Amino acid sequence: MSSQSIVLTGITTTGTPHLGNYVGAIRPAIEASHRHDVLPFYFLADYHALIKCQDPERVNRSTLEIAATWLALGLDTANAVFYRQSDVPEIAELAWMLNCVTAKGLMNRAHAYKAAVQANEDSGEGDPDKGVTMGLFNYPVLMAADILMFNAHKVPVGRDQVQHIEMARDIAGRFNHIYGEHFVLPEAVISEDTATLSGLDGRKMSKSYDNVIPIFLAEKPFRKLINKIKTNSLEPGVPKDPDTCTLYSIYKAFATPEETTAIRRRYQEGIGWGEMKGVLFEYLNEHLKAARERYDALMEAPEKIEEALREGAAKAREYSAPLMKKVRASVGIRPLSR
C-alpha cells in the first residue's frame, strides 16, 4: 500500500455540475489528481444522494453526468482512485459497525438534524422529528465510514462540513479505544482561497437558488444563460465597478491575471453590459470547448464511464477489503475454527 498522504473527496450525485462547482471544487480536485505526493480518492456519493433524492432516474442520470464531467475535465485516473460509493460494499458494512459504537447524543448535535427539528418547531409542528429519516439522522456515520475506510489523512471540505469531520474523528477514536488501533484520525482541510461564484441573480451560484450555469451546456443555451445574468442599469460609456459585478467575478475565476487586468481597464472605460456578456460568453465557450467535446463523447458512450468507475472500485477495494477483514476479526466476526 502507498505511503503517500491520502486525501478524500466525495461528490453527491443529485444534480448537473455547474460553473460554481467547477471553480470551487472540481478544478482544484482535478489539479490535485495530477500530484504524486498525495494519493487522492474521489467518489460519487450515490448512497448519500438517497437521503435527499428519491427519484431513481435523477440519481442515475446525475451519476452519469458528474462522472463524465470529471473525466472530461482531465481527472488523472491513473494516479487518483475514482469510484462509485455503492461499488465498494465494505463502506456500508463499516457504517453499520461504526453505528454500533456511535452515541445517539453525538448524532443529535448534527447540524442537518438540528436544522430539520428547528424547522418543525418553527412551523408549529407537534412532532419535532417529522420528515426526518434515519438516512438524514445517520448521515455523519456513513460519511465517517467513507473517510475511515481508506484511512484518509485529509478531507477538503467547506466550513459547513467541518462538524462531520470532527464527528468522524470522535467515532474513529471510540472504535479504536474499544477494538484496537484501526483508523487514522482525519483532518479537515478548509481552503480559504476557494472561489465562490455568483449566479444569474447575483446570489451565490447554487442549485437551491435555481441560478446556476451548467458547465457543459450547448453553445446556444449557454449564451442565452449568460445573457440572463443580472446587471445594473448603467449605460455604455459610464465607468463601472467590476468588484460588484457577477460578469466580472465569473470571468476572473477563469482568466489569467493579465486578462483580468485588461478587463478591469475596460470597466473603467465604461464597457456596455451587452458587450461584456459577449466577451464572457466567447471566453468561457473557448475555454470549455475541448472539454465539452470530450463530455459529449462520454455521454454517448456510458460504457466507457462504467469501465472507468469499475476500475476505480477495484483499486479502492485493494484498500477496503483487507482493512475490513481486520475490522471484522477485531469485533469478533471471524471463522470459528483456526
C-alpha positions as YAML, in Angstrom:
chain: A
units: angstrom
residues:
- id: 1
  name: MET
  ca: [0.00, 0.00, 0.00]
- id: 2
  name: SER
  ca: [1.07, 3.56, -0.66]
- id: 3
  name: SER
  ca: [2.93, 5.67, 1.89]
- id: 4
  name: GLN
  ca: [1.54, 8.85, 0.28]
- id: 5
  name: SER
  ca: [-0.82, 11.07, 2.22]
- id: 6
  name: ILE
  ca: [-4.41, 10.06, 1.37]
- id: 7
  name: VAL
  ca: [-6.83, 12.88, 0.50]
- id: 8
  name: LEU
  ca: [-10.51, 12.00, 0.07]
- id: 9
  name: THR
  ca: [-13.36, 13.95, -1.58]
- id: 10
  name: GLY
  ca: [-17.00, 12.92, -2.04]
- id: 11
  name: ILE
  ca: [-19.32, 14.22, -4.77]
- id: 12
  name: THR
  ca: [-23.08, 13.92, -4.16]
- id: 13
  name: THR
  ca: [-24.96, 12.68, -7.21]
- id: 14
  name: THR
  ca: [-28.14, 14.76, -7.23]
- id: 15
  name: GLY
  ca: [-27.63, 17.45, -9.88]
- id: 16
  name: THR
  ca: [-25.89, 18.67, -13.02]
- id: 17
  name: PRO
  ca: [-22.42, 20.17, -12.36]
- id: 18
  name: HIS
  ca: [-22.32, 23.96, -12.81]
- id: 19
  name: LEU
  ca: [-19.61, 26.63, -13.11]
- id: 20
  name: GLY
  ca: [-19.68, 27.23, -9.33]
- id: 21
  name: ASN
  ca: [-18.94, 23.52, -8.69]
- id: 22
  name: TYR
  ca: [-16.13, 23.66, -11.24]
- id: 23
  name: VAL
  ca: [-14.35, 26.67, -9.78]
- id: 24
  name: GLY
  ca: [-14.96, 25.80, -6.11]
- id: 25
  name: ALA
  ca: [-14.38, 22.05, -6.02]
- id: 26
  name: ILE
  ca: [-13.81, 20.26, -9.33]
- id: 27
  name: ARG
  ca: [-10.90, 22.30, -10.72]
- id: 28
  name: PRO
  ca: [-8.75, 22.18, -7.55]
- id: 29
  name: ALA
  ca: [-9.52, 18.47, -7.12]
- id: 30
  name: ILE
  ca: [-8.54, 17.70, -10.72]
- id: 31
  name: GLU
  ca: [-5.30, 19.67, -10.29]
- id: 32
  name: ALA
  ca: [-4.61, 17.62, -7.13]
- id: 33
  name: SER
  ca: [-5.24, 14.38, -9.06]
- id: 34
  name: HIS
  ca: [-2.03, 15.07, -11.02]
- id: 35
  name: ARG
  ca: [0.11, 15.45, -7.89]
- id: 36
  name: HIS
  ca: [2.25, 12.48, -6.95]
- id: 37
  name: ASP
  ca: [2.98, 13.47, -3.35]
- id: 38
  name: VAL
  ca: [-0.61, 12.59, -2.39]
- id: 39
  name: LEU
  ca: [-2.97, 9.74, -3.21]
- id: 40
  name: PRO
  ca: [-6.37, 11.29, -3.98]
- id: 41
  name: PHE
  ca: [-9.61, 9.32, -3.59]
- id: 42
  name: TYR
  ca: [-12.66, 10.81, -5.35]
- id: 43
  name: PHE
  ca: [-16.01, 9.08, -5.05]
- id: 44
  name: LEU
  ca: [-19.53, 9.52, -6.35]
- id: 45
  name: ALA
  ca: [-21.61, 9.53, -3.16]
- id: 46
  name: ASP
  ca: [-24.67, 7.76, -4.55]
- id: 47
  name: TYR
  ca: [-25.75, 6.33, -1.16]
- id: 48
  name: HIS
  ca: [-25.67, 9.87, 0.25]
- id: 49
  name: ALA
  ca: [-27.82, 11.04, -2.67]
- id: 50
  name: LEU
  ca: [-30.65, 8.76, -1.49]
- id: 51
  name: ILE
  ca: [-31.04, 10.86, 1.68]
- id: 52
  name: LYS
  ca: [-32.38, 13.85, -0.24]
- id: 53
  name: CYS
  ca: [-33.44, 12.42, -3.58]
- id: 54
  name: GLN
  ca: [-35.92, 9.58, -4.08]
- id: 55
  name: ASP
  ca: [-36.07, 9.95, -7.85]
- id: 56
  name: PRO
  ca: [-34.12, 6.92, -9.22]
- id: 57
  name: GLU
  ca: [-33.73, 8.40, -12.72]
- id: 58
  name: ARG
  ca: [-32.28, 11.63, -11.34]
- id: 59
  name: VAL
  ca: [-29.76, 9.78, -9.15]
- id: 60
  name: ASN
  ca: [-28.70, 7.60, -12.08]
- id: 61
  name: ARG
  ca: [-28.53, 10.48, -14.58]
- id: 62
  name: SER
  ca: [-26.61, 12.67, -12.15]
- id: 63
  name: THR
  ca: [-24.07, 9.89, -11.54]
- id: 64
  name: LEU
  ca: [-23.51, 9.69, -15.30]
- id: 65
  name: GLU
  ca: [-23.24, 13.48, -15.78]
- id: 66
  name: ILE
  ca: [-20.89, 14.00, -12.83]
- id: 67
  name: ALA
  ca: [-18.58, 11.13, -13.76]
- id: 68
  name: ALA
  ca: [-18.50, 12.37, -17.39]
- id: 69
  name: THR
  ca: [-17.73, 15.91, -16.19]
- id: 70
  name: TRP
  ca: [-14.77, 14.91, -14.02]
- id: 71
  name: LEU
  ca: [-13.32, 12.67, -16.72]
- id: 72
  name: ALA
  ca: [-13.84, 15.26, -19.48]
- id: 73
  name: LEU
  ca: [-12.13, 17.96, -17.41]
- id: 74
  name: GLY
  ca: [-8.98, 15.88, -17.10]
- id: 75
  name: LEU
  ca: [-9.12, 13.80, -13.91]
- id: 76
  name: ASP
  ca: [-5.97, 11.65, -13.78]
- id: 77
  name: THR
  ca: [-7.48, 8.22, -13.08]
- id: 78
  name: ALA
  ca: [-4.05, 6.59, -13.36]
- id: 79
  name: ASN
  ca: [-2.94, 8.45, -10.22]
- id: 80
  name: ALA
  ca: [-6.25, 9.09, -8.42]
- id: 81
  name: VAL
  ca: [-8.78, 6.48, -7.25]
- id: 82
  name: PHE
  ca: [-12.15, 7.41, -8.82]
- id: 83
  name: TYR
  ca: [-15.07, 5.19, -7.80]
- id: 84
  name: ARG
  ca: [-18.75, 4.94, -7.01]
- id: 85
  name: GLN
  ca: [-19.52, 4.60, -3.29]
- id: 86
  name: SER
  ca: [-22.02, 1.79, -3.95]
- id: 87
  name: ASP
  ca: [-19.35, -0.28, -5.78]
- id: 88
  name: VAL
  ca: [-17.38, -0.67, -2.54]
- id: 89
  name: PRO
  ca: [-19.63, -2.85, -0.31]
- id: 90
  name: GLU
  ca: [-17.22, -2.61, 2.61]
- id: 91
  name: ILE
  ca: [-18.27, 1.03, 3.14]
- id: 92
  name: ALA
  ca: [-21.87, 0.14, 4.03]
- id: 93
  name: GLU
  ca: [-20.66, -2.73, 6.22]
- id: 94
  name: LEU
  ca: [-18.25, -0.46, 8.08]
- id: 95
  name: ALA
  ca: [-21.03, 2.14, 8.51]
- id: 96
  name: TRP
  ca: [-23.07, -0.45, 10.46]
- id: 97
  name: MET
  ca: [-20.12, -1.30, 12.73]
- id: 98
  name: LEU
  ca: [-19.49, 2.40, 13.36]
- id: 99
  name: ASN
  ca: [-23.21, 2.88, 14.11]
- id: 100
  name: CYS
  ca: [-22.78, 0.34, 16.90]
- id: 101
  name: VAL
  ca: [-20.20, 2.48, 18.72]
- id: 102
  name: THR
  ca: [-21.67, 5.93, 17.91]
- id: 103
  name: ALA
  ca: [-23.59, 7.70, 20.66]
- id: 104
  name: LYS
  ca: [-27.07, 8.89, 19.68]
- id: 105
  name: GLY
  ca: [-26.29, 12.09, 21.60]
- id: 106
  name: LEU
  ca: [-23.50, 12.83, 19.11]
- id: 107
  name: MET
  ca: [-25.93, 12.46, 16.19]
- id: 108
  name: ASN
  ca: [-28.47, 14.68, 17.98]
- id: 109
  name: ARG
  ca: [-25.94, 17.52, 17.63]
- id: 110
  name: ALA
  ca: [-25.50, 17.17, 13.85]
- id: 111
  name: HIS
  ca: [-26.32, 20.44, 12.05]
- id: 112
  name: ALA
  ca: [-28.62, 18.91, 9.40]
- id: 113
  name: TYR
  ca: [-30.69, 17.08, 12.01]
- id: 114
  name: LYS
  ca: [-30.91, 20.11, 14.31]
- id: 115
  name: ALA
  ca: [-31.98, 22.28, 11.36]
- id: 116
  name: ALA
  ca: [-34.78, 19.82, 10.47]
- id: 117
  name: VAL
  ca: [-36.03, 19.75, 14.07]
- id: 118
  name: GLN
  ca: [-35.86, 23.55, 14.28]
- id: 119
  name: ALA
  ca: [-37.86, 23.91, 11.06]
- id: 120
  name: ASN
  ca: [-40.57, 21.64, 12.50]
- id: 121
  name: GLU
  ca: [-40.69, 23.62, 15.75]
- id: 122
  name: ASP
  ca: [-40.80, 26.95, 13.89]
- id: 123
  name: SER
  ca: [-43.77, 25.78, 11.82]
- id: 124
  name: GLY
  ca: [-45.70, 24.72, 14.94]
- id: 125
  name: GLU
  ca: [-45.40, 21.01, 14.08]
- id: 126
  name: GLY
  ca: [-46.10, 18.84, 17.15]
- id: 127
  name: ASP
  ca: [-43.63, 16.12, 16.12]
- id: 128
  name: PRO
  ca: [-40.08, 17.57, 16.07]
- id: 129
  name: ASP
  ca: [-38.88, 14.58, 14.03]
- id: 130
  name: LYS
  ca: [-41.47, 14.84, 11.26]
- id: 131
  name: GLY
  ca: [-39.86, 14.17, 7.87]
- id: 132
  name: VAL
  ca: [-36.56, 13.07, 9.46]
- id: 133
  name: THR
  ca: [-35.39, 9.74, 8.04]
- id: 134
  name: MET
  ca: [-32.71, 7.55, 9.59]
- id: 135
  name: GLY
  ca: [-30.66, 8.35, 6.48]
- id: 136
  name: LEU
  ca: [-30.64, 12.05, 7.40]
- id: 137
  name: PHE
  ca: [-30.05, 11.29, 11.08]
- id: 138
  name: ASN
  ca: [-27.22, 8.79, 10.39]
- id: 139
  name: TYR
  ca: [-25.63, 10.75, 7.55]
- id: 140
  name: PRO
  ca: [-22.48, 11.61, 9.57]
- id: 141
  name: VAL
  ca: [-21.86, 7.91, 10.31]
- id: 142
  name: LEU
  ca: [-21.92, 6.98, 6.62]
- id: 143
  name: MET
  ca: [-19.61, 9.93, 5.96]
- id: 144
  name: ALA
  ca: [-17.29, 8.66, 8.70]
- id: 145
  name: ALA
  ca: [-17.26, 5.23, 7.02]
- id: 146
  name: ASP
  ca: [-16.36, 6.84, 3.66]
- id: 147
  name: ILE
  ca: [-13.38, 8.54, 5.26]
- id: 148
  name: LEU
  ca: [-12.17, 5.87, 7.70]
- id: 149
  name: MET
  ca: [-12.47, 3.02, 5.17]
- id: 150
  name: PHE
  ca: [-9.40, 4.42, 3.39]
- id: 151
  name: ASN
  ca: [-7.73, 5.94, 6.44]
- id: 152
  name: ALA
  ca: [-7.79, 9.33, 4.76]
- id: 153
  name: HIS
  ca: [-5.40, 11.81, 6.37]
- id: 154
  name: LYS
  ca: [-7.02, 14.93, 4.89]
- id: 155
  name: VAL
  ca: [-10.56, 15.72, 3.77]
- id: 156
  name: PRO
  ca: [-11.09, 19.01, 1.88]
- id: 157
  name: VAL
  ca: [-14.48, 20.41, 2.97]
- id: 158
  name: GLY
  ca: [-16.47, 23.61, 3.18]
- id: 159
  name: ARG
  ca: [-16.95, 25.17, 6.61]
- id: 160
  name: ASP
  ca: [-20.44, 23.64, 6.86]
- id: 161
  name: GLN
  ca: [-18.91, 20.14, 6.75]
- id: 162
  name: VAL
  ca: [-16.21, 20.59, 9.40]
- id: 163
  name: GLN
  ca: [-18.51, 19.20, 12.09]
- id: 164
  name: HIS
  ca: [-18.78, 15.92, 10.16]
- id: 165
  name: ILE
  ca: [-15.00, 15.51, 10.12]
- id: 166
  name: GLU
  ca: [-14.90, 16.15, 13.88]
- id: 167
  name: MET
  ca: [-17.60, 13.50, 14.30]
- id: 168
  name: ALA
  ca: [-15.59, 11.06, 12.16]
- id: 169
  name: ARG
  ca: [-12.62, 11.67, 14.49]
- id: 170
  name: ASP
  ca: [-14.81, 11.03, 17.56]
- id: 171
  name: ILE
  ca: [-16.24, 7.82, 16.06]
- id: 172
  name: ALA
  ca: [-12.78, 6.59, 14.98]
- id: 173
  name: GLY
  ca: [-11.36, 7.31, 18.44]
- id: 174
  name: ARG
  ca: [-14.20, 5.41, 20.11]
- id: 175
  name: PHE
  ca: [-13.79, 2.40, 17.79]
- id: 176
  name: ASN
  ca: [-10.01, 2.38, 18.28]
- id: 177
  name: HIS
  ca: [-10.49, 2.56, 22.06]
- id: 178
  name: ILE
  ca: [-12.79, -0.49, 22.11]
- id: 179
  name: TYR
  ca: [-11.27, -2.66, 19.38]
- id: 180
  name: GLY
  ca: [-7.67, -1.53, 18.95]
- id: 181
  name: GLU
  ca: [-5.99, 0.91, 16.55]
- id: 182
  name: HIS
  ca: [-7.56, 0.58, 13.12]
- id: 183
  name: PHE
  ca: [-8.27, 4.11, 11.98]
- id: 184
  name: VAL
  ca: [-6.30, 7.28, 11.33]
- id: 185
  name: LEU
  ca: [-7.98, 10.39, 12.80]
- id: 186
  name: PRO
  ca: [-8.74, 12.51, 9.70]
- id: 187
  name: GLU
  ca: [-8.15, 16.26, 9.43]
- id: 188
  name: ALA
  ca: [-10.48, 18.73, 7.75]
- id: 189
  name: VAL
  ca: [-8.80, 20.93, 5.13]
- id: 190
  name: ILE
  ca: [-10.59, 24.23, 4.53]
- id: 191
  name: SER
  ca: [-9.29, 26.18, 1.57]
- id: 192
  name: GLU
  ca: [-9.60, 29.90, 2.31]
- id: 193
  name: ASP
  ca: [-8.93, 30.87, -1.30]
- id: 194
  name: THR
  ca: [-11.61, 28.67, -2.88]
- id: 195
  name: ALA
  ca: [-13.52, 30.82, -5.34]
- id: 196
  name: THR
  ca: [-17.26, 31.26, -4.81]
- id: 197
  name: LEU
  ca: [-19.13, 32.24, -7.95]
- id: 198
  name: SER
  ca: [-22.24, 34.38, -8.14]
- id: 199
  name: GLY
  ca: [-25.15, 33.01, -10.14]
- id: 200
  name: LEU
  ca: [-27.64, 34.52, -12.61]
- id: 201
  name: ASP
  ca: [-29.32, 36.64, -9.90]
- id: 202
  name: GLY
  ca: [-26.15, 37.84, -8.12]
- id: 203
  name: ARG
  ca: [-26.52, 35.45, -5.19]
- id: 204
  name: LYS
  ca: [-24.10, 32.53, -4.67]
- id: 205
  name: MET
  ca: [-24.41, 30.08, -7.57]
- id: 206
  name: SER
  ca: [-26.40, 27.19, -6.10]
- id: 207
  name: LYS
  ca: [-28.95, 24.61, -7.24]
- id: 208
  name: SER
  ca: [-31.15, 25.62, -4.31]
- id: 209
  name: TYR
  ca: [-31.42, 29.18, -5.73]
- id: 210
  name: ASP
  ca: [-32.06, 27.87, -9.26]
- id: 211
  name: ASN
  ca: [-29.49, 30.37, -10.57]
- id: 212
  name: VAL
  ca: [-26.80, 28.06, -11.97]
- id: 213
  name: ILE
  ca: [-24.98, 27.87, -15.29]
- id: 214
  name: PRO
  ca: [-24.25, 24.19, -16.14]
- id: 215
  name: ILE
  ca: [-20.65, 23.63, -17.27]
- id: 216
  name: PHE
  ca: [-21.36, 21.77, -20.48]
- id: 217
  name: LEU
  ca: [-24.47, 23.41, -21.89]
- id: 218
  name: ALA
  ca: [-24.54, 23.51, -25.70]
- id: 219
  name: GLU
  ca: [-23.39, 26.85, -27.17]
- id: 220
  name: LYS
  ca: [-26.81, 28.39, -27.85]
- id: 221
  name: PRO
  ca: [-28.40, 27.81, -24.41]
- id: 222
  name: PHE
  ca: [-25.04, 28.66, -22.81]
- id: 223
  name: ARG
  ca: [-25.05, 32.09, -24.49]
- id: 224
  name: LYS
  ca: [-28.72, 32.54, -23.54]
- id: 225
  name: LEU
  ca: [-28.00, 31.93, -19.84]
- id: 226
  name: ILE
  ca: [-25.03, 34.31, -19.82]
- id: 227
  name: ASN
  ca: [-27.27, 36.97, -21.37]
- id: 228
  name: LYS
  ca: [-29.69, 36.46, -18.46]
- id: 229
  name: ILE
  ca: [-27.07, 37.39, -15.81]
- id: 230
  name: LYS
  ca: [-28.38, 40.31, -13.76]
- id: 231
  name: THR
  ca: [-26.57, 43.67, -14.12]
- id: 232
  name: ASN
  ca: [-27.30, 47.25, -13.03]
- id: 233
  name: SER
  ca: [-28.74, 49.96, -15.30]
- id: 234
  name: LEU
  ca: [-25.52, 51.89, -16.05]
- id: 235
  name: GLU
  ca: [-25.25, 52.89, -19.71]
- id: 236
  name: PRO
  ca: [-22.32, 52.11, -22.03]
- id: 237
  name: GLY
  ca: [-19.54, 54.70, -21.64]
- id: 238
  name: VAL
  ca: [-20.19, 55.12, -17.90]
- id: 239
  name: PRO
  ca: [-17.35, 53.70, -15.69]
- id: 240
  name: LYS
  ca: [-18.41, 50.57, -13.82]
- id: 241
  name: ASP
  ca: [-17.22, 48.78, -10.67]
- id: 242
  name: PRO
  ca: [-16.00, 45.28, -11.60]
- id: 243
  name: ASP
  ca: [-15.86, 44.16, -7.95]
- id: 244
  name: THR
  ca: [-19.67, 44.29, -7.59]
- id: 245
  name: CYS
  ca: [-20.36, 42.65, -10.97]
- id: 246
  name: THR
  ca: [-21.28, 38.97, -11.48]
- id: 247
  name: LEU
  ca: [-19.96, 39.01, -15.06]
- id: 248
  name: TYR
  ca: [-16.54, 40.12, -13.87]
- id: 249
  name: SER
  ca: [-16.43, 37.63, -10.96]
- id: 250
  name: ILE
  ca: [-17.11, 34.73, -13.35]
- id: 251
  name: TYR
  ca: [-14.57, 35.99, -15.91]
- id: 252
  name: LYS
  ca: [-11.92, 36.45, -13.23]
- id: 253
  name: ALA
  ca: [-12.37, 32.85, -11.98]
- id: 254
  name: PHE
  ca: [-11.24, 31.56, -15.39]
- id: 255
  name: ALA
  ca: [-8.92, 34.28, -16.77]
- id: 256
  name: THR
  ca: [-5.19, 34.89, -16.29]
- id: 257
  name: PRO
  ca: [-4.12, 37.87, -14.11]
- id: 258
  name: GLU
  ca: [-3.15, 39.76, -17.29]
- id: 259
  name: GLU
  ca: [-6.54, 39.17, -18.91]
- id: 260
  name: THR
  ca: [-8.28, 40.20, -15.69]
- id: 261
  name: THR
  ca: [-6.30, 43.46, -15.53]
- id: 262
  name: ALA
  ca: [-7.23, 44.24, -19.15]
- id: 263
  name: ILE
  ca: [-10.95, 43.67, -18.42]
- id: 264
  name: ARG
  ca: [-10.81, 45.88, -15.31]
- id: 265
  name: ARG
  ca: [-9.48, 48.65, -17.56]
- id: 266
  name: ARG
  ca: [-12.44, 48.17, -19.91]
- id: 267
  name: TYR
  ca: [-14.82, 48.51, -16.95]
- id: 268
  name: GLN
  ca: [-13.19, 51.87, -16.10]
- id: 269
  name: GLU
  ca: [-13.63, 52.87, -19.74]
- id: 270
  name: GLY
  ca: [-17.37, 52.07, -19.50]
- id: 271
  name: ILE
  ca: [-17.79, 48.76, -21.34]
- id: 272
  name: GLY
  ca: [-21.50, 48.11, -22.08]
- id: 273
  name: TRP
  ca: [-23.23, 45.18, -20.41]
- id: 274
  name: GLY
  ca: [-24.18, 43.59, -23.74]
- id: 275
  name: GLU
  ca: [-20.56, 43.75, -24.87]
- id: 276
  name: MET
  ca: [-19.27, 42.31, -21.59]
- id: 277
  name: LYS
  ca: [-21.76, 39.45, -21.79]
- id: 278
  name: GLY
  ca: [-20.44, 38.75, -25.29]
- id: 279
  name: VAL
  ca: [-16.83, 38.83, -24.03]
- id: 280
  name: LEU
  ca: [-17.69, 36.42, -21.17]
- id: 281
  name: PHE
  ca: [-19.54, 34.00, -23.46]
- id: 282
  name: GLU
  ca: [-16.74, 33.91, -26.05]
- id: 283
  name: TYR
  ca: [-14.08, 33.46, -23.38]
- id: 284
  name: LEU
  ca: [-15.85, 30.65, -21.49]
- id: 285
  name: ASN
  ca: [-17.01, 28.95, -24.66]
- id: 286
  name: GLU
  ca: [-13.44, 28.79, -25.93]
- id: 287
  name: HIS
  ca: [-12.10, 27.76, -22.51]
- id: 288
  name: LEU
  ca: [-14.56, 24.84, -22.20]
- id: 289
  name: LYS
  ca: [-14.77, 23.82, -25.87]
- id: 290
  name: ALA
  ca: [-12.38, 20.86, -25.87]
- id: 291
  name: ALA
  ca: [-13.69, 19.55, -22.55]
- id: 292
  name: ARG
  ca: [-17.30, 19.91, -23.80]
- id: 293
  name: GLU
  ca: [-16.44, 17.77, -26.84]
- id: 294
  name: ARG
  ca: [-14.94, 15.10, -24.55]
- id: 295
  name: TYR
  ca: [-18.01, 15.32, -22.29]
- id: 296
  name: ASP
  ca: [-20.44, 14.90, -25.20]
- id: 297
  name: ALA
  ca: [-18.47, 11.89, -26.45]
- id: 298
  name: LEU
  ca: [-18.52, 10.28, -22.99]
- id: 299
  name: MET
  ca: [-22.26, 10.88, -22.59]
- id: 300
  name: GLU
  ca: [-22.72, 8.99, -25.87]
- id: 301
  name: ALA
  ca: [-20.58, 6.11, -24.56]
- id: 302
  name: PRO
  ca: [-21.67, 5.44, -20.94]
- id: 303
  name: GLU
  ca: [-19.93, 2.05, -21.08]
- id: 304
  name: LYS
  ca: [-16.57, 3.92, -21.03]
- id: 305
  name: ILE
  ca: [-17.60, 5.76, -17.85]
- id: 306
  name: GLU
  ca: [-18.80, 2.49, -16.32]
- id: 307
  name: GLU
  ca: [-15.45, 0.87, -17.13]
- id: 308
  name: ALA
  ca: [-13.52, 3.75, -15.51]
- id: 309
  name: LEU
  ca: [-15.65, 3.55, -12.36]
- id: 310
  name: ARG
  ca: [-15.30, -0.23, -12.12]
- id: 311
  name: GLU
  ca: [-11.52, 0.06, -12.49]
- id: 312
  name: GLY
  ca: [-11.59, 2.69, -9.73]
- id: 313
  name: ALA
  ca: [-13.68, 0.44, -7.49]
- id: 314
  name: ALA
  ca: [-11.21, -2.42, -7.98]
- id: 315
  name: LYS
  ca: [-8.38, -0.08, -6.88]
- id: 316
  name: ALA
  ca: [-10.45, 1.15, -3.90]
- id: 317
  name: ARG
  ca: [-11.18, -2.42, -2.79]
- id: 318
  name: GLU
  ca: [-7.45, -3.18, -2.66]
- id: 319
  name: TYR
  ca: [-7.60, -0.90, 0.40]
- id: 320
  name: SER
  ca: [-11.09, -1.58, 1.75]
- id: 321
  name: ALA
  ca: [-11.16, -5.41, 1.62]
- id: 322
  name: PRO
  ca: [-8.00, -6.02, 3.74]
- id: 323
  name: LEU
  ca: [-8.98, -3.34, 6.27]
- id: 324
  name: MET
  ca: [-12.50, -4.75, 6.57]
- id: 325
  name: LYS
  ca: [-11.09, -8.23, 7.15]
- id: 326
  name: LYS
  ca: [-9.09, -6.89, 10.12]
- id: 327
  name: VAL
  ca: [-12.05, -4.89, 11.43]
- id: 328
  name: ARG
  ca: [-14.36, -7.92, 11.25]
- id: 329
  name: ALA
  ca: [-11.88, -10.05, 13.14]
- id: 330
  name: SER
  ca: [-11.40, -7.35, 15.79]
- id: 331
  name: VAL
  ca: [-15.16, -7.19, 16.58]
- id: 332
  name: GLY
  ca: [-15.41, -11.00, 16.78]
- id: 333
  name: ILE
  ca: [-16.90, -11.72, 13.35]
- id: 334
  name: ARG
  ca: [-14.41, -14.33, 12.20]
- id: 335
  name: PRO
  ca: [-14.20, -18.10, 11.47]
- id: 336
  name: LEU
  ca: [-14.97, -20.32, 14.45]
- id: 337
  name: SER
  ca: [-12.06, -22.64, 13.76]
- id: 338
  name: ARG
  ca: [-8.49, -21.50, 13.41]
...
